[in-house]
Coordinates of C-alpha atoms in Angstrom, one line a residue:
X73 CA -13.2 -20.7 10.8
X74 CA -16.2 -19.4 8.9
X75 CA -17.6 -17.6 11.9
X76 CA -14.1 -16.1 12.6
X77 CA -13.9 -14.8 9.0
X78 CA -17.4 -13.3 9.3
X79 CA -16.6 -11.6 12.6
X80 CA -13.4 -10.2 11.2
X81 CA -15.1 -8.9 8.0
X82 CA -17.6 -7.1 10.3
X83 CA -14.8 -5.5 12.3
X84 CA -13.0 -4.6 9.0
X85 CA -16.1 -2.8 7.7
X86 CA -16.6 -0.9 11.0
X87 CA -12.9 0.0 11.1
X88 CA -13.0 1.3 7.5
X89 CA -16.1 3.4 8.3
X90 CA -14.4 5.0 11.3
X91 CA -11.1 5.7 9.6
X92 CA -12.8 7.1 6.5
X93 CA -14.7 9.5 8.8
X94 CA -11.5 10.6 10.4
X95 CA -9.7 11.1 7.1
X96 CA -12.8 12.8 5.6
X97 CA -12.7 15.3 8.5
X98 CA -9.0 16.0 8.2
X99 CA -9.1 16.4 4.4
X100 CA -12.0 18.8 4.6
X101 CA -10.5 21.2 7.1
X102 CA -10.9 24.9 6.2
X103 CA -7.3 25.5 4.9
X104 CA -7.6 22.6 2.6
X105 CA -11.0 23.8 1.2
X106 CA -9.5 27.3 0.6
X107 CA -6.5 25.7 -1.3
X108 CA -9.0 23.7 -3.4
X109 CA -11.0 26.8 -4.3
X110 CA -7.8 28.7 -5.2
X111 CA -6.6 25.9 -7.4
X112 CA -10.0 25.8 -9.2
X113 CA -10.2 29.6 -9.6
X114 CA -7.2 31.9 -9.5
X115 CA -4.5 32.9 -7.0
X116 CA -5.8 36.5 -7.2
X117 CA -9.4 35.6 -6.6
X118 CA -11.1 37.5 -3.8
X119 CA -12.3 35.9 -0.6
X120 CA -15.9 36.5 -1.8
X121 CA -15.2 34.6 -5.0
X122 CA -13.6 31.7 -3.1
X123 CA -16.5 31.5 -0.7
X124 CA -19.0 31.7 -3.5
X125 CA -17.3 28.7 -5.3
X126 CA -17.3 26.6 -2.1
X127 CA -20.9 27.5 -1.5
X128 CA -22.0 26.8 -5.1
X129 CA -20.3 23.3 -5.1
X130 CA -21.7 22.1 -1.9
X131 CA -18.6 22.4 0.3
X132 CA -20.5 24.5 2.8
X133 CA -23.1 21.9 3.5
X134 CA -23.3 20.1 6.9
X135 CA -20.2 17.9 7.5
X136 CA -22.2 14.7 8.0
X137 CA -24.4 15.5 5.0
X138 CA -21.3 15.7 2.8
X139 CA -19.9 12.5 4.3
X140 CA -23.2 10.7 3.6
X141 CA -23.1 12.0 0.0
X142 CA -19.5 10.7 -0.4
X143 CA -20.5 7.3 1.0
X144 CA -23.6 7.2 -1.2
X145 CA -26.3 7.0 1.5
X146 CA -27.5 10.6 0.8
X147 CA -28.2 12.2 -2.6
X148 CA -25.4 14.2 -4.1
X149 CA -26.6 17.7 -5.1
X150 CA -25.5 19.5 -8.3
X151 CA -24.0 23.0 -8.3
X152 CA -26.5 25.8 -8.0
X153 CA -25.8 29.2 -9.5
X154 CA -26.7 31.7 -6.7
X155 CA -27.8 34.4 -9.2
X156 CA -29.9 32.4 -11.6
X157 CA -30.7 29.4 -9.5
X158 CA -29.9 27.1 -12.4
X159 CA -28.5 23.6 -11.5
X160 CA -25.4 22.5 -13.3
X161 CA -22.8 19.7 -12.9
X162 CA -20.3 20.3 -10.1
X163 CA -17.4 19.3 -12.3
X164 CA -18.3 19.3 -16.0
X165 CA -15.1 17.5 -17.0
X166 CA -16.3 14.5 -15.0
X167 CA -19.7 14.5 -16.7
X168 CA -21.5 14.6 -13.4
X169 CA -25.3 14.9 -13.9
X170 CA -27.1 18.2 -13.2
X171 CA -29.7 16.6 -10.9
X172 CA -29.6 15.1 -7.4
X173 CA -28.9 11.4 -7.2
X174 CA -27.4 8.7 -5.0
X175 CA -23.8 8.4 -6.2
X176 CA -21.0 7.6 -3.8
X177 CA -18.5 5.0 -2.7
X178 CA -21.3 2.3 -2.2
X179 CA -22.4 2.9 -5.8
X180 CA -18.8 2.7 -7.1
X181 CA -18.5 6.4 -7.6
X182 CA -15.4 7.8 -5.9
X183 CA -15.9 11.3 -7.1
X184 CA -14.0 13.6 -9.4
X185 CA -10.3 14.4 -9.5
X186 CA -9.8 18.1 -9.5
X187 CA -6.1 17.7 -10.3
X188 CA -6.3 15.4 -13.3
X189 CA -9.8 16.5 -14.5
X190 CA -11.1 12.9 -14.7
X191 CA -13.3 10.7 -12.6
X192 CA -11.3 9.2 -9.7
X193 CA -11.7 5.6 -10.8
X194 CA -10.3 6.5 -14.2
X195 CA -7.1 7.7 -12.6
X196 CA -6.9 5.3 -9.6
X197 CA -7.4 2.0 -11.4
X198 CA -4.5 2.3 -13.9
X199 CA -2.3 3.6 -11.0
X200 CA -3.2 0.5 -8.9
X201 CA -2.5 -1.7 -11.8
X202 CA 1.0 -0.2 -12.3
X203 CA 1.7 -0.5 -8.6
X204 CA 0.4 -4.1 -8.6
X205 CA 2.9 -5.1 -11.2
X206 CA 5.7 -3.4 -9.2
X207 CA 4.7 -5.1 -6.0
X208 CA 4.3 -8.5 -7.7
X209 CA 7.9 -8.4 -8.8
X210 CA 9.1 -7.1 -5.5
X211 CA 7.5 -10.0 -3.7
X212 CA 8.7 -12.5 -6.4
X213 CA 12.3 -11.3 -5.7
X214 CA 12.1 -10.7 -2.0
X215 CA 10.3 -13.8 -0.7
X216 CA 12.4 -16.6 -2.3
X217 CA 15.7 -14.8 -1.7
X218 CA 14.9 -14.0 1.9
X219 CA 13.6 -17.4 2.8
X220 CA 16.7 -19.1 1.2
X221 CA 19.0 -16.8 3.2
X222 CA 17.2 -17.3 6.4
X223 CA 17.0 -21.1 6.1
X224 CA 20.7 -21.4 5.2
X225 CA 21.7 -19.2 8.1
X226 CA 19.5 -21.0 10.6
X227 CA 20.4 -24.5 9.6
X228 CA 23.8 -24.2 11.3
X229 CA 23.7 -21.5 14.0
X230 CA 27.0 -19.9 14.6
X231 CA 28.7 -21.1 11.5
X232 CA 30.7 -18.8 9.1
X233 CA 27.8 -18.9 6.7
X234 CA 25.3 -17.9 9.4
X235 CA 27.5 -14.9 10.5
X236 CA 28.1 -13.7 7.0
X237 CA 24.4 -13.9 6.0
X238 CA 23.3 -12.3 9.2
X239 CA 25.6 -9.3 8.8
X240 CA 24.3 -8.8 5.2
X241 CA 20.7 -9.1 6.4
X242 CA 21.2 -6.5 9.2
X243 CA 23.0 -4.2 6.7
X244 CA 20.1 -4.2 4.2
X245 CA 17.5 -3.9 6.9
X246 CA 19.2 -0.8 8.3
X247 CA 19.2 0.9 4.8
X248 CA 16.0 2.7 4.1
X249 CA 14.6 2.9 0.5
X250 CA 15.6 6.5 -0.1
X251 CA 19.2 5.6 0.6
X252 CA 19.4 2.4 -1.3
X253 CA 17.5 4.0 -4.2
X254 CA 20.2 6.7 -4.5
X255 CA 23.0 4.2 -4.2
X256 CA 21.5 1.9 -6.9
X257 CA 21.0 5.0 -9.2
X258 CA 24.6 6.1 -8.8
X259 CA 26.1 2.6 -9.2
X260 CA 24.0 1.2 -12.0
X261 CA 22.8 4.2 -13.9
X262 CA 25.6 6.7 -13.5
X263 CA 28.8 4.6 -13.0
X264 CA 28.0 1.5 -15.1
X265 CA 25.5 3.1 -17.5
X266 CA 23.4 -0.1 -17.5
X267 CA 20.0 1.6 -17.2
X268 CA 19.6 4.1 -20.0
X269 CA 15.8 4.4 -19.3
X270 CA 14.3 5.8 -16.2
X271 CA 11.5 4.4 -14.1
X272 CA 9.3 7.3 -15.2
X273 CA 8.8 5.7 -18.5
X274 CA 7.7 2.4 -17.1
X275 CA 4.0 3.2 -17.3
X276 CA 4.3 5.0 -20.6
X277 CA 6.5 2.6 -22.7
X278 CA 5.5 -0.6 -20.9
X279 CA 7.4 -2.4 -18.1
X280 CA 10.8 -3.6 -19.3
X281 CA 13.7 -5.2 -17.5
X282 CA 15.8 -2.0 -17.8
X283 CA 13.4 0.6 -16.6
X284 CA 11.9 -1.6 -13.9
X285 CA 15.0 -3.0 -12.2
X286 CA 15.9 -0.1 -9.9
X287 CA 12.5 0.3 -8.3
X288 CA 12.2 -3.4 -7.7
X289 CA 15.7 -3.7 -6.2
X290 CA 15.2 -0.7 -4.0
X291 CA 12.0 -2.0 -2.4
X292 CA 13.2 -5.7 -2.2
X293 CA 16.5 -5.1 -0.6
X294 CA 15.0 -3.8 2.6
X295 CA 12.4 -6.5 3.0
X296 CA 14.9 -9.3 2.2
X297 CA 17.0 -8.5 5.3
X298 CA 14.0 -8.3 7.6
X299 CA 12.3 -11.5 6.4
X300 CA 15.7 -13.4 6.4
X301 CA 16.3 -12.4 10.0
X302 CA 12.9 -13.7 11.0
X303 CA 13.3 -16.9 9.1
X304 CA 16.7 -17.5 10.6
X305 CA 15.4 -17.0 14.2
X306 CA 12.5 -19.4 13.5
X307 CA 14.8 -22.0 11.9
X308 CA 17.2 -21.8 14.8
X309 CA 14.4 -22.4 17.3
X310 CA 13.0 -25.3 15.3
X311 CA 16.4 -27.0 14.9
X312 CA 16.7 -27.2 18.7
X313 CA 13.4 -29.0 19.2
X314 CA 13.2 -32.6 20.6
X315 CA 11.6 -34.1 17.5
X316 CA 14.5 -32.8 15.4
X317 CA 16.9 -34.6 17.7
X318 CA 14.8 -37.8 17.5
X319 CA 14.8 -37.7 13.7
X320 CA 18.6 -37.4 13.7
X321 CA 18.9 -40.3 16.1
X322 CA 16.8 -42.4 13.9
X323 CA 19.4 -42.1 11.2
X324 CA 17.8 -39.5 8.9
X325 CA 20.3 -37.3 7.0
X326 CA 20.6 -33.7 7.9
X327 CA 19.1 -32.5 4.7
X328 CA 16.1 -34.9 5.1
X329 CA 15.5 -33.6 8.6
X330 CA 15.6 -30.0 7.4
X331 CA 13.3 -30.5 4.4
X332 CA 10.8 -33.0 5.9
X333 CA 10.5 -31.9 9.5
X334 CA 12.0 -28.5 10.2
X335 CA 11.1 -26.4 7.2
X336 CA 7.3 -26.3 7.5
X337 CA 7.4 -25.4 11.2
X338 CA 10.1 -22.8 10.6
X339 CA 8.0 -21.1 7.9
X340 CA 5.0 -20.4 10.2
X341 CA 6.4 -17.1 11.6
X342 CA 7.9 -15.9 8.3
X343 CA 4.5 -16.4 6.6
X344 CA 2.9 -13.9 9.0
X345 CA 5.8 -11.5 8.5
X346 CA 5.6 -11.8 4.7
X347 CA 1.9 -11.0 4.7
X348 CA 2.5 -8.0 6.9
X349 CA 5.0 -6.7 4.3
X350 CA 2.1 -5.4 2.1
X351 CA 1.2 -2.5 4.4
X352 CA 4.9 -1.6 4.5
X353 CA 5.1 -1.9 0.7
X354 CA 2.5 0.9 0.5
X355 CA 4.9 3.2 2.3
X356 CA 7.8 2.0 0.3
X357 CA 5.8 2.5 -2.9
X358 CA 5.2 6.1 -2.1
X359 CA 9.0 6.8 -1.7
X360 CA 10.2 4.7 -4.6
X361 CA 7.6 5.8 -7.1
X362 CA 8.2 9.5 -6.4
X363 CA 12.0 8.9 -6.5
X364 CA 11.9 7.2 -9.9
X365 CA 8.8 9.0 -11.2
X366 CA 6.9 5.7 -11.6
X367 CA 3.3 6.7 -12.0
X368 CA 1.6 4.2 -9.8
X369 CA -0.5 4.4 -6.6
X370 CA 2.2 6.1 -4.5
X371 CA 2.9 8.7 -7.1
X372 CA -0.8 9.4 -7.4
X373 CA -1.2 9.7 -3.7
X374 CA 1.5 12.3 -3.4
X375 CA 0.1 14.2 -6.3
X376 CA -3.4 14.2 -4.7
X377 CA -2.0 15.4 -1.4
X378 CA 0.1 18.1 -2.9
X379 CA -2.8 19.5 -5.0
X380 CA -5.5 19.0 -2.3
X381 CA -7.4 16.7 -4.6
X382 CA -10.0 15.7 -2.0
X383 CA -11.9 12.9 -3.8
X384 CA -8.8 11.3 -5.1
X385 CA -7.1 11.5 -1.7
X386 CA -10.1 10.0 0.0
X387 CA -10.1 7.1 -2.5
X388 CA -6.3 6.5 -2.0
X389 CA -6.8 6.4 1.8
X390 CA -9.7 4.0 1.5
X391 CA -7.5 1.7 -0.7
X392 CA -4.7 1.9 1.8
X393 CA -6.9 0.9 4.7
X394 CA -8.4 -1.9 2.7
X395 CA -5.0 -3.4 1.9
X396 CA -3.8 -3.2 5.5
X397 CA -6.9 -4.9 6.9
X398 CA -7.1 -7.5 4.2
X399 CA -3.5 -8.6 4.5
X400 CA -4.0 -8.9 8.3
X401 CA -7.0 -11.1 7.8
X402 CA -5.2 -13.3 5.3
X403 CA -2.2 -13.5 7.7
X404 CA -4.4 -14.7 10.5
X405 CA -6.1 -17.3 8.3
X406 CA -2.8 -18.6 6.9
X407 CA -1.3 -18.8 10.4
X408 CA -4.2 -20.9 11.6
X409 CA -3.9 -23.2 8.6
X410 CA -0.1 -23.7 9.1
X411 CA -0.3 -24.1 12.9
X412 CA -2.6 -27.0 14.0
X413 CA -2.6 -25.7 17.6
X414 CA -4.1 -22.4 16.6
X415 CA -6.6 -24.1 14.4
X416 CA -7.8 -26.3 17.2
X417 CA -8.1 -23.4 19.6

């Protein structure tokens, strides 16, 4: 297992390096650099002024040199005034030094946010914390409810309970977040008037039940149906196994057979599905946070993309890749621990 984890960590590092190179190339295409220069100067700036700004701040350096500076394996250069030759910080509001130094991702420096005028870490860390709270409550609602629905439906295949829960699960799975979010807003906020606060105040006034309910419900409702369907299918398959029939013939009650023999084996497949919900949650987070103005990771990612905030966008992309690869690793390890046959192999 240890050698497997070490190999996977090596593959993860290589994958992150390759993907970061691709994202760095796409973000630093010429139209994006022009938009960045315009946002930092003025819409009426001449082409010469824009080019001068890009040249002065190092955006005209060799592509691989800039990528190495972002990683932190090459020294990051300050801004040089072409007329006086005086070195100055590239972005004064981030307190960058006026001398060359190694300062990149490997040193914990993710750059400067040109949209929010602060270091990237200062903006990204609180956003990740806010999204972490949101995702925790989504999982706390989604996982127990979906497992319960799936187990109840799969215990007695073809029963009225099974058909009713299956129809409900399919309905929720077929409803995307931007549809359920609008429905919940209309029903709970407009018609019933239960939610007087909006999700936009969640990060400003503290997370409360009222201003946090709609985003959690919107994200959980889709995942509940999907995980419940997977749990039901796994439970149905387990209940038809020979050892379940043998346990029933020995006189064990139906509930004892389900709890002691069927449940653990039935939860192997749903565990993998649950862990793979985290990459999906990143997509759902973007939609939900923008819809409800919840200022977390998804909201920050959209703001960075809309304003061509290169360093912040690169940091968000790196976090996204890390979350996807980490959850896949945890999923594989958990699957091996739950399934003795995989562990032996």
